[in-house]
Each structure stands twice: as C-alpha cells, then as structure tokens.
CSV table of C-alpha atoms in Angstrom, one decimal:
chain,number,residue,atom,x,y,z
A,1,UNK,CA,56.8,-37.0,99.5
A,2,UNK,CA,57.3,-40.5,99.8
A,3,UNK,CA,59.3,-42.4,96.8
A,4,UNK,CA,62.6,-41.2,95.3
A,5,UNK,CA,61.6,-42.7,92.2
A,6,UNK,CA,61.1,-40.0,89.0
A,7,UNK,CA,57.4,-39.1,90.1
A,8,UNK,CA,58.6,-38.4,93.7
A,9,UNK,CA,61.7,-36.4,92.5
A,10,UNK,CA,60.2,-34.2,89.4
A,11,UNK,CA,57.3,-33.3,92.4
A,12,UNK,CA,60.6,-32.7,95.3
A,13,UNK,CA,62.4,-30.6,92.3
A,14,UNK,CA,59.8,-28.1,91.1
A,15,UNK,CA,58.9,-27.2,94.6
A,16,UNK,CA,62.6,-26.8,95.2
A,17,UNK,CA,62.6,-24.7,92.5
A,18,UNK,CA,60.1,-22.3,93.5
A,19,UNK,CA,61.2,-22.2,97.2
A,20,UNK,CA,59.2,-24.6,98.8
A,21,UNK,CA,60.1,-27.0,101.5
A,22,UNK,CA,59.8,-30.7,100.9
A,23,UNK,CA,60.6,-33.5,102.8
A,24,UNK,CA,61.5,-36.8,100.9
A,25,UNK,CA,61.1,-40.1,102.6
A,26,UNK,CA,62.7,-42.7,100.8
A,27,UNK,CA,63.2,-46.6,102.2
A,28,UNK,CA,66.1,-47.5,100.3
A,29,UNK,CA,69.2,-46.5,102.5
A,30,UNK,CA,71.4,-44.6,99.8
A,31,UNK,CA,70.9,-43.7,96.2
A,32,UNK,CA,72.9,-46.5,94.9
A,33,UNK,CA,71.5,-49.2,97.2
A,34,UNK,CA,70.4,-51.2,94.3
A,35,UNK,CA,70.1,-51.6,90.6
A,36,UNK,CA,68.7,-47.9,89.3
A,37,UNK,CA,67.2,-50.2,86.1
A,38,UNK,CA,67.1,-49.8,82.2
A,39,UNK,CA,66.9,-47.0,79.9
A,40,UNK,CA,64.0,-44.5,79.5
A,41,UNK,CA,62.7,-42.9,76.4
A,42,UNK,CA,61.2,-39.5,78.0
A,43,UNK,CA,58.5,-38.4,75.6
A,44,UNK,CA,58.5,-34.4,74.2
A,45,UNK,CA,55.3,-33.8,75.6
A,46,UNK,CA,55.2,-35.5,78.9
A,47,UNK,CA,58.7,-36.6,80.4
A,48,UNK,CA,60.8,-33.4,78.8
A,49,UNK,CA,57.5,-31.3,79.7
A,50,UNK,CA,58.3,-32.1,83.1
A,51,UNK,CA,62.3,-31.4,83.5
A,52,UNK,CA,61.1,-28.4,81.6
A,53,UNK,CA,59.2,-27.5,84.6
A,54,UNK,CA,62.3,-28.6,86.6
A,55,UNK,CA,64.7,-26.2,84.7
A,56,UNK,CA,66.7,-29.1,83.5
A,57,UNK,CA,65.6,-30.0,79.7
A,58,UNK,CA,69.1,-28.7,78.8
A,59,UNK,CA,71.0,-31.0,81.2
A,60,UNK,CA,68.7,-33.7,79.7
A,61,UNK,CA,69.3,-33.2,76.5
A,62,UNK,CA,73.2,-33.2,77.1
A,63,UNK,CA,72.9,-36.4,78.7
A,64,UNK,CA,70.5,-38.5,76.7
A,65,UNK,CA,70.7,-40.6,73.5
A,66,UNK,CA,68.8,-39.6,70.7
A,67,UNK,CA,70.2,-42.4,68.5
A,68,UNK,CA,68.7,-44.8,71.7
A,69,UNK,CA,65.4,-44.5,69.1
A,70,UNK,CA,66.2,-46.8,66.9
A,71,UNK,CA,64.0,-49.7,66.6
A,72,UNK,CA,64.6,-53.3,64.6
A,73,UNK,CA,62.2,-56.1,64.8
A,74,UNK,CA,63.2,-59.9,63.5
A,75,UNK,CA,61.4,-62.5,63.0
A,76,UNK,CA,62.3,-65.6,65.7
A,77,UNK,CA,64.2,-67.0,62.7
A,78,UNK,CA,66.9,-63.9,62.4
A,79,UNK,CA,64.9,-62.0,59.5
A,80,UNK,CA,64.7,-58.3,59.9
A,81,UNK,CA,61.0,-57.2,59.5
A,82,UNK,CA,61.9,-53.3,60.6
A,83,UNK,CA,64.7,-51.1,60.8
A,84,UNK,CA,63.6,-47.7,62.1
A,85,UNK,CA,66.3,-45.1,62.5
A,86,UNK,CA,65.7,-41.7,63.7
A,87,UNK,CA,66.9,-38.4,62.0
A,88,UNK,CA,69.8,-37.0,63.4
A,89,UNK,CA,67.6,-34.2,64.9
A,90,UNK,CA,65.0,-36.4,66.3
A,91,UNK,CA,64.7,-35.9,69.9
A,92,UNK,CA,60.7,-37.0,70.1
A,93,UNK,CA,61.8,-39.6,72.4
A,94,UNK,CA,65.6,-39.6,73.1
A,95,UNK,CA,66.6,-42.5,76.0
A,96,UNK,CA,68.8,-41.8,79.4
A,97,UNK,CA,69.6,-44.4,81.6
A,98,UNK,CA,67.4,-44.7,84.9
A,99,UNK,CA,70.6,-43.8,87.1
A,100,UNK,CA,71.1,-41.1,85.5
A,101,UNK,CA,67.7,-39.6,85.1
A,102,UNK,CA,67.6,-40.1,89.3
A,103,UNK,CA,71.3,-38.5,89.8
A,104,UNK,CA,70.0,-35.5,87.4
A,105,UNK,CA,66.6,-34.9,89.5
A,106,UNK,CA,68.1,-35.4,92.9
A,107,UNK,CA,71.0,-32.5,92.4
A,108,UNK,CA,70.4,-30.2,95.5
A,109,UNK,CA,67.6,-32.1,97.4
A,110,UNK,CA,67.7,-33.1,100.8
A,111,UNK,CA,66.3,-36.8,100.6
A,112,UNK,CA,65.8,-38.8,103.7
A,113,UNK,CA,67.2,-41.9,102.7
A,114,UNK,CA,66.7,-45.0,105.2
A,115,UNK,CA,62.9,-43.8,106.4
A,116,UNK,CA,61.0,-46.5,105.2
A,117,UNK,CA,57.1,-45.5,105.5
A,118,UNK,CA,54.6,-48.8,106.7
A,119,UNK,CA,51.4,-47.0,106.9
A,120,UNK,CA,49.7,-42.9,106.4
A,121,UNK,CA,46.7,-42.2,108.5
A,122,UNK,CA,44.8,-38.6,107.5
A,123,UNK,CA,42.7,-36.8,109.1
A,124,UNK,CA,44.7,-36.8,112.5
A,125,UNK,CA,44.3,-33.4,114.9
A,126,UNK,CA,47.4,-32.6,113.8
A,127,UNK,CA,47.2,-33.5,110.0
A,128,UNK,CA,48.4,-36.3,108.2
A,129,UNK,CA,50.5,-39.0,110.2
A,130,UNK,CA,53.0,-41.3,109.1
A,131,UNK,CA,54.1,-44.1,110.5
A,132,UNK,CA,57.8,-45.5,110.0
A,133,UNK,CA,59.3,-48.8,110.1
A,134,UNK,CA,61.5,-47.9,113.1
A,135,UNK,CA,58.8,-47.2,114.9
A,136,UNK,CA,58.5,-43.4,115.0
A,137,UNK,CA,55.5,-41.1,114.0
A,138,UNK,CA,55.5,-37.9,112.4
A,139,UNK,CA,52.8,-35.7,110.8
A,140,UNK,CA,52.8,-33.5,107.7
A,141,UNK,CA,50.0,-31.3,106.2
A,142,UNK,CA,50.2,-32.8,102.9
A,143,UNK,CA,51.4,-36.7,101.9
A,144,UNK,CA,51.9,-37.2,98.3
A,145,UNK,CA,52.4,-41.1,97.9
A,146,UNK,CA,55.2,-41.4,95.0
A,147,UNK,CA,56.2,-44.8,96.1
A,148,UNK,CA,54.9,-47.7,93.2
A,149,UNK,CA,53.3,-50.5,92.9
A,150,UNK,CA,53.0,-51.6,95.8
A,151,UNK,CA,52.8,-48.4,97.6
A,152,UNK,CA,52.3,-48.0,101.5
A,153,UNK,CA,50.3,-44.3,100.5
A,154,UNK,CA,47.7,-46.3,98.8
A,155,UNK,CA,45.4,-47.8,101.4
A,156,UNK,CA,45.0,-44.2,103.0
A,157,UNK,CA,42.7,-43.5,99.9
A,158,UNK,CA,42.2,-46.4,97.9
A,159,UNK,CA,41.7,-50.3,99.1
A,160,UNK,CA,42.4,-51.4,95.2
A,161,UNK,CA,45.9,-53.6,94.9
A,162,UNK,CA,47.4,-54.6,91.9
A,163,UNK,CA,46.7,-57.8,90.0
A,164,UNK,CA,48.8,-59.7,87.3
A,165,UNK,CA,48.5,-59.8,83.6
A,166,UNK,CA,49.3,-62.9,82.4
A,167,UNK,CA,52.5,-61.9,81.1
A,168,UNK,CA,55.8,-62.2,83.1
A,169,UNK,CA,59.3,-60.6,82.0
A,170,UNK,CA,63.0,-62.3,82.6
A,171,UNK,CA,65.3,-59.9,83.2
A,172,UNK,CA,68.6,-60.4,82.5
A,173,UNK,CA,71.9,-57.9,80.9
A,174,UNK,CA,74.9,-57.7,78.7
A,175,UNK,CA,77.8,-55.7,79.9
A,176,UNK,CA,80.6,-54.4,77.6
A,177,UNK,CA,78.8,-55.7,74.8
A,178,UNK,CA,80.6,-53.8,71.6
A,179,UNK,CA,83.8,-55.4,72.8
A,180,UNK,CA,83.0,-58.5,74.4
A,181,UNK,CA,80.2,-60.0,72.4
A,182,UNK,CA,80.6,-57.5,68.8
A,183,UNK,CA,78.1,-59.4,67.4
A,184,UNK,CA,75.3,-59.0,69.1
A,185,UNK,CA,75.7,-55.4,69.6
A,186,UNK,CA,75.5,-55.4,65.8
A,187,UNK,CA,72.6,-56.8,65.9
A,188,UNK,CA,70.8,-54.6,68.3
A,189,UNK,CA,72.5,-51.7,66.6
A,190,UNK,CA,72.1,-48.2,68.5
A,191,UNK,CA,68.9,-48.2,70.3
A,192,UNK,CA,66.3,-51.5,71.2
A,193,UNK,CA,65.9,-55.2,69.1
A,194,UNK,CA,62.6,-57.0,69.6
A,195,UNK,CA,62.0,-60.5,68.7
A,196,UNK,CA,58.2,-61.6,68.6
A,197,UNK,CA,56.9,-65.3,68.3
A,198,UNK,CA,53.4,-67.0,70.0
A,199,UNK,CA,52.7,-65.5,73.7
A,200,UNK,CA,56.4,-64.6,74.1
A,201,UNK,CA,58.9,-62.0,73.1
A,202,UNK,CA,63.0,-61.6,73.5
A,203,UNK,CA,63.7,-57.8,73.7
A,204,UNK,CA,67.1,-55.8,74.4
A,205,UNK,CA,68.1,-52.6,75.1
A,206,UNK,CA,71.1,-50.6,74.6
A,207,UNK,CA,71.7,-48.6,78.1
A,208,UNK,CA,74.8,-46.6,77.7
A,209,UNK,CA,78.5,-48.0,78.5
A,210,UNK,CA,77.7,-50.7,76.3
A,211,UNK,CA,75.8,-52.2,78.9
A,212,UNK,CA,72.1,-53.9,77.5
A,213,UNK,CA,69.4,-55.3,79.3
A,214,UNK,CA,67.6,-58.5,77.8
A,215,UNK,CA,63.9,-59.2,78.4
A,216,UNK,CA,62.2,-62.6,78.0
A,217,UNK,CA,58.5,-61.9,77.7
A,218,UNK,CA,55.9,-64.8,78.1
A,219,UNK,CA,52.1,-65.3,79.1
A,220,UNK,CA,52.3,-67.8,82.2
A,221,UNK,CA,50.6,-68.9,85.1
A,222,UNK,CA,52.1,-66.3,88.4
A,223,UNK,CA,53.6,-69.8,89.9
A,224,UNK,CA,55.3,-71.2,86.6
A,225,UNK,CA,58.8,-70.7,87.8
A,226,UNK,CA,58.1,-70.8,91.4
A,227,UNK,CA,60.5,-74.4,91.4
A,228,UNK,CA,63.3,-72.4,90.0
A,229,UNK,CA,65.8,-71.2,92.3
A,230,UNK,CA,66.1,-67.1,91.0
A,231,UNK,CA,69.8,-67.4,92.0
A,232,UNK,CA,70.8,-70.2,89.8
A,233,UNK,CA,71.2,-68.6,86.9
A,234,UNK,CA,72.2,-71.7,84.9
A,235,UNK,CA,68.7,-73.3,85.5
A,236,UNK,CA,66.9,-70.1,85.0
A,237,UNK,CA,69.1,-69.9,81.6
A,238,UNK,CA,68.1,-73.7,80.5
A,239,UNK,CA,64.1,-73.4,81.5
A,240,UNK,CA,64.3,-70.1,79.0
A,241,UNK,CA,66.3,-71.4,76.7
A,242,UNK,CA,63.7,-74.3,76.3
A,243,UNK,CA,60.6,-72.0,76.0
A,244,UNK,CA,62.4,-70.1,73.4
A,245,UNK,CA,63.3,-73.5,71.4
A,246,UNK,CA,63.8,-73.1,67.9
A,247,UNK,CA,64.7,-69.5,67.6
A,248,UNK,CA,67.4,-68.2,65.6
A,249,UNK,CA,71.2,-68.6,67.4
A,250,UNK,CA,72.0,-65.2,67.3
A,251,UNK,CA,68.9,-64.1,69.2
A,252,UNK,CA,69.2,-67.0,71.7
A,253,UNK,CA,72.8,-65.5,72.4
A,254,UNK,CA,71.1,-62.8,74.1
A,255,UNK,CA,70.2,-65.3,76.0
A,256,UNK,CA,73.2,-67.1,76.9
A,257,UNK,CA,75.3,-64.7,77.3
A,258,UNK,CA,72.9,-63.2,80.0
A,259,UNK,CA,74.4,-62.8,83.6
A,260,UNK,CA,71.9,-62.8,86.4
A,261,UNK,CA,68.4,-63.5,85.8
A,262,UNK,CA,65.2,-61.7,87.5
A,263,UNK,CA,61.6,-62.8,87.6
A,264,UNK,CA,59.2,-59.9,86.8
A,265,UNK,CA,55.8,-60.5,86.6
A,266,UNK,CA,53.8,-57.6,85.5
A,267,UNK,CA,51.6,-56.2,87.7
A,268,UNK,CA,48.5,-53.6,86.9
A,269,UNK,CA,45.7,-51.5,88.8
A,270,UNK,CA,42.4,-51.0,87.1
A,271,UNK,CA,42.3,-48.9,83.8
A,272,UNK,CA,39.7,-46.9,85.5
A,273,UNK,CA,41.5,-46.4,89.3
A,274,UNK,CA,40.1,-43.6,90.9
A,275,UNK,CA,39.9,-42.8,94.7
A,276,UNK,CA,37.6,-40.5,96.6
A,277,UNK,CA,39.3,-37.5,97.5
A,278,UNK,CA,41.2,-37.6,100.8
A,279,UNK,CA,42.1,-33.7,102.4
A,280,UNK,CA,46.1,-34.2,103.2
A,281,UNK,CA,46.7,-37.7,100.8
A,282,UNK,CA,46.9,-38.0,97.4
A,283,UNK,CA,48.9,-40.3,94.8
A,284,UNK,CA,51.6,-40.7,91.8
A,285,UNK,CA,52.9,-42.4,89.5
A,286,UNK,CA,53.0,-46.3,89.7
A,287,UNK,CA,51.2,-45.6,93.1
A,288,UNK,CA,48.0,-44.2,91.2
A,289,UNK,CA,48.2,-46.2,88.2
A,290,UNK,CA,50.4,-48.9,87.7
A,291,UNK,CA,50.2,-50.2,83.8
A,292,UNK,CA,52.0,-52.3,81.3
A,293,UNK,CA,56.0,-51.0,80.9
A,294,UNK,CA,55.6,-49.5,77.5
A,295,UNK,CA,57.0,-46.4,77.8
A,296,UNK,CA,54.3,-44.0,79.3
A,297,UNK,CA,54.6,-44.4,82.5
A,298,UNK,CA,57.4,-42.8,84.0
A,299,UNK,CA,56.8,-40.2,81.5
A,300,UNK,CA,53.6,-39.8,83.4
A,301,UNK,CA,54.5,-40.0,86.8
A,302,UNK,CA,57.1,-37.2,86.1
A,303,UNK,CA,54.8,-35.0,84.6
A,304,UNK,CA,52.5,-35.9,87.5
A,305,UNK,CA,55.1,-34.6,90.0
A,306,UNK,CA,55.8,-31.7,88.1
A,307,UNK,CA,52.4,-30.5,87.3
A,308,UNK,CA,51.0,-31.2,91.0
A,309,UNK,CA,54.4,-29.3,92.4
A,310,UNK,CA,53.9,-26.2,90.2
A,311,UNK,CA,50.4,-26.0,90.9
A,312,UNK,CA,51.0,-25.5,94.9
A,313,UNK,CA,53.7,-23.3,94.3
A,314,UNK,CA,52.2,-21.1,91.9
A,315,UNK,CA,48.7,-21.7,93.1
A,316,UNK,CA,46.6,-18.4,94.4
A,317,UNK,CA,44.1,-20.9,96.0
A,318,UNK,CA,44.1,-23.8,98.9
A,319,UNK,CA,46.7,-26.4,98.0
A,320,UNK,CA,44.1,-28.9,99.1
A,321,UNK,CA,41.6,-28.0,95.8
A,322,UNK,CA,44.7,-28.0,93.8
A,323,UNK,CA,45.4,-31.7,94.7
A,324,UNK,CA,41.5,-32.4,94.0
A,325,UNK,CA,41.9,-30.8,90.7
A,326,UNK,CA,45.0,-32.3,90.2
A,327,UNK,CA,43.2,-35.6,91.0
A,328,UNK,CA,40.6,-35.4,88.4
A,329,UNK,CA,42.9,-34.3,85.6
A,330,UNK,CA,45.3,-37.0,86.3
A,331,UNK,CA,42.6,-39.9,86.5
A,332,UNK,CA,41.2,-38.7,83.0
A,333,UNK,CA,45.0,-38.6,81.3
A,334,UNK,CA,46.3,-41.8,83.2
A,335,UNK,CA,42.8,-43.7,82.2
A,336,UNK,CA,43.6,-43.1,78.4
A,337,UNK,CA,47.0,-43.9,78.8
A,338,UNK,CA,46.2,-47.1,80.8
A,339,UNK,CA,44.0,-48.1,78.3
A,340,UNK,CA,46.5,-48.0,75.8
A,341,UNK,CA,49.4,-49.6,77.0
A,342,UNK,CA,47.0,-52.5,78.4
A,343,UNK,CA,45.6,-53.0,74.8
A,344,UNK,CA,49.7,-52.5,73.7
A,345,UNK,CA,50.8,-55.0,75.9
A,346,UNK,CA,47.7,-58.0,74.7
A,347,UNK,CA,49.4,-57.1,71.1
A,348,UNK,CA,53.1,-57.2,72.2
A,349,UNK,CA,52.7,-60.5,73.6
A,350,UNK,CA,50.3,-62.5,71.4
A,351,UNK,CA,48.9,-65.8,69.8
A,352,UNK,CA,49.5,-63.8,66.4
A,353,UNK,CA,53.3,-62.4,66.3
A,354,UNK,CA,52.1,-60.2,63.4
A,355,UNK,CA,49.9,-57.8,65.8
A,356,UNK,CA,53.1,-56.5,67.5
A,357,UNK,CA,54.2,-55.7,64.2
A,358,UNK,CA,51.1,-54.3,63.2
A,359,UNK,CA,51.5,-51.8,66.6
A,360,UNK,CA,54.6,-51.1,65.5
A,361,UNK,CA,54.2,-50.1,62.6
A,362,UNK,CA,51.4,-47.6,64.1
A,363,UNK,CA,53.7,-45.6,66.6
A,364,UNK,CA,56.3,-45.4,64.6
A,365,UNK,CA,56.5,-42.7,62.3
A,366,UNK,CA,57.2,-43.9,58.2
C-alpha cells in the first residue's frame, strides 16, 4: 500500500483485520509531519460502510459531530437565505476532523513512515518493484497506489495527469473562535457557513476545538497569484480582501481574522478515467479519480480501501481477478460520482449565485 491517507488506511485496516500482512509505505516522516486538514462528513452508505468493514463505526460515531451538519447560506450582503439544522438523531453525514479520522484508522498498524516511493515498475521476474527515494528497491506481489493526486502509482497503469478547473480555493483558519472572535462563531453556528456571489465563494467550517477553516473560492487563471508571496500573509489578505470588495463586514471578518493563507488550486482527472488492467498494480482514491472537494471523495476512497481489502481476504479466487473486478466496479461508481461533483462544483462557483442555492436546496433534505 502506498498512501497513509484514508483510502490507504481503511485498505491497511481491513486486511489487518482479517489477518493479512500489509506493508504501508508512506513519504511523510511521522503522522503529525504536517497539517492533517479540515473536517470530513463521512456519508452512511460509503464512508461509515467502510469503518463498518473496519470494525470501528462505533469508535466513529463516539468521536464525530453530528451537529457538524448544519448548513447556513447568506447572501454576500449578510442575509440568511438557509438555515438547515439536523435532527438530534441525524447521523446521515456526521463530520470528524481529518486527524482524527487518520489517528482512529492507523490504531495497530505498522506504517513505514519516511519511505517515500518515486516510481512502480510491474511485471518484474520477481513481481512488482518499487523504487524509493533513497535509492533502494524492493518488490511486492501486489501495489495498491493510495497515494493522491499526484500519485507516483499512477504512471505504472495510466499516463493521464490531472488538469485544473478554473477554480482555485484560499485556505486559511480560525483558532479558538467561540472565545476569541464570539461573533463569528455565531454566525457559522454548529456545523459549515457558505457565502455565494459571481465566480467566487467564502466558506467556513467548524473543525472541533473551536478551530474553523475558511475557504476563498474563485474562477482564475492557474498563474493569477503567482506575484504573491504565499508567506506574506498580509498581501495574500489585501489581494482577497479586494476580490471580495463589497461583501458584508461580518463575512469579510472571516477573512481578516484569517492566519496563514494557502493557495489551492483544484485539480481533476477525467470523469471517465479508466486504465487497462495491470497484473500486480492497481489504484485508489485521489490516485484513481481525483474530483471536485464536495464531499464524496474520501468517502469513496475509503470505501475503495475497504471493499478491495475484504475482497482479498475473504476472496476464494486469485487476488489478481479480484483487483480486475474491483477495477471495473470502482470506474462505474467513481464515474457517476465524478460526474456529479464536477457538475456541483460549475454550480458552487458560478456567474449566477442562485445555482448554488438551487443545489442546495437539492441535497439537502426539507
């Protein structure tokens, strides 16, 4: 397995479950080497399904926030349009914070942190080899690529590479925000605020420890900001400031009140991505489909990882048809799924603010 990331764990935890050796090869050098990022909503039928799998929907369920479900939409000038709050026994979509989610899928694994993977080669005399970083070789019988968008696994199956959308995301956070800034955490209440005006968006979410994460959403050229200096958070703040000109104070707060800013242009493989199928290599996740962030798909890649895991374990046949049948019912989910959330995100971020409200209003239940 390469990739720690949910995919790559949910796969490394259901084999683990049913006895099976795994070998995780992760680049970053410990768990905590960096940022873990927002919250996740993990879906009843997809994300759950797969700690399900795992033996660990209870431990989820102790740990997430159902209350994180709550939705409100303003207008850019501070009315509320929405107000969607869940049912005290909702738990369609409950949210748990990235860190978290990783902390609760690693438990007893073994991961190799530190091995940082450059290129897979199948088809070797002695199966499947893998080249490191640091310079060493070693071969496996099966490589399952967990490791995102711009995954080293790919180009041992698939030449495609992922191309931008238009739209780039600012990411920037709040920390202690029900004590610090009181307001504003009363004004994204319990789970997510989203702001929509023309070709842009301002949306936060509540992660828990009162921490929130703020996204600017715009449709740009890739090199708009390429003159701004990602560490000078003041200029990064201004340029934003400007684009979203006009906006209501309080909502601009989340703005001002941002600490360090990150660029995050969104990336995207081919609705349709298939690969022929490759004995000894195949992919997840991010690696297999990378599509717009609207909640689908982690949910996916986790399911992925659980579904592909179980099927080895529990499989009477040759692992290597249960990765091609894998294949072919992941590209047939992932492609409706893709197709969604590429449609969601031309809505989201819009010449006509009223088609994100329109989608809205379509997901969420009355």
């Amino acid at each position: 397995m390469v990739g720690s990331g949910p995919a790559g764990l949910a796969f490394a935890r259901v084999l683990h479950r049913h006895g099976h050796p795994v070998a995780v090869l992760e680049r970053d050098p410990a768990p905590d080497a960096r940022p873990p990022g927002g919250t996740l909503d993990l879906h009843e039928g997809l994300g759950q399904r797969a700690l399900e799998k795992a033996g660990l929907l209870a431990e989820f369920q102790a740990l997430s926030r159902p209350e994180g479900q709550a939705m409100r939409i303003l207008d850019p000038d501070g009315t509320v349009l929405r107000d969607w709050r869940p049912r005290p026994d909702d738990r369609a979509n409950p949210e748990i914070d990235r860190g978290q989610l990783r902390d609760l899928l690693l438990g007893p694994l073994d991961v190799q942190w530190g091995r940082s993977v450059t290129r897979v080669v199948p088809g070797t005399r002695d199966g499947v080899l893998v080249h490191f970083a640091d310079g060493r070789q070693e071969t496996f019988d099966l490589v399952v690529g967990a490791d995102g968008a711009w995954s080293r696994t790919r180009p041992a199956v698939s030449p495609v590479t992922p191309h931008y959308t238009g739209v780039t995301y600012v990411e920037t956070s709040l920390d202690d925000v029900d004590t610090r800034h009181p307001d504003l955490a009363r004004l994204i209440g319990d789970g997510s605020l989203a702001v929509y005006g023309v070709n842009r968006a301002l949306v936060a979410q509540r992660n828990s420890g009162g921490h929130v994460k703020v996204y600017a959403q715009f449709r740009a050229p890739l090199d708009r900001y390429t003159d701004l200096d990602p560490g000078d958070a003041e200029a990064v703040r201004s340029s934003l400031l400007a684009l979203f000109d006009g906006w209501a104070a309080p909502v601009l707060d989340l703005l001002r009140h941002g600490t360090a800013f990150v660029h995050r242009p969104l990336y995207v493989l081919p609705v349709s991505h298939t690969w022929t199928h490759v004995p000894g290599v195949t992919l997840l996740g991010d690696a297999a489909h990378l599509m717009p962030p609207l909640g689908a798909g982690a949910n996916l890649a986790m399911l992925e990882g659980a579904e592909l895991a179980e099927s080895i374990a529990t499989g009477p046949g040759d692992p290597d048809e249960a990765v091609r049948v894998f294949e072919e019912q992941m590209w047939a989910r992932a492609g409706r799924w893709a197709k969604m959330t590429t449609a969601g995100l031309e809505r989201l971020v819009s010449p006509d603010p009223a088609e994100a409200l329109a989608l809205f209003d379509q997901v969420q239940p009355s």
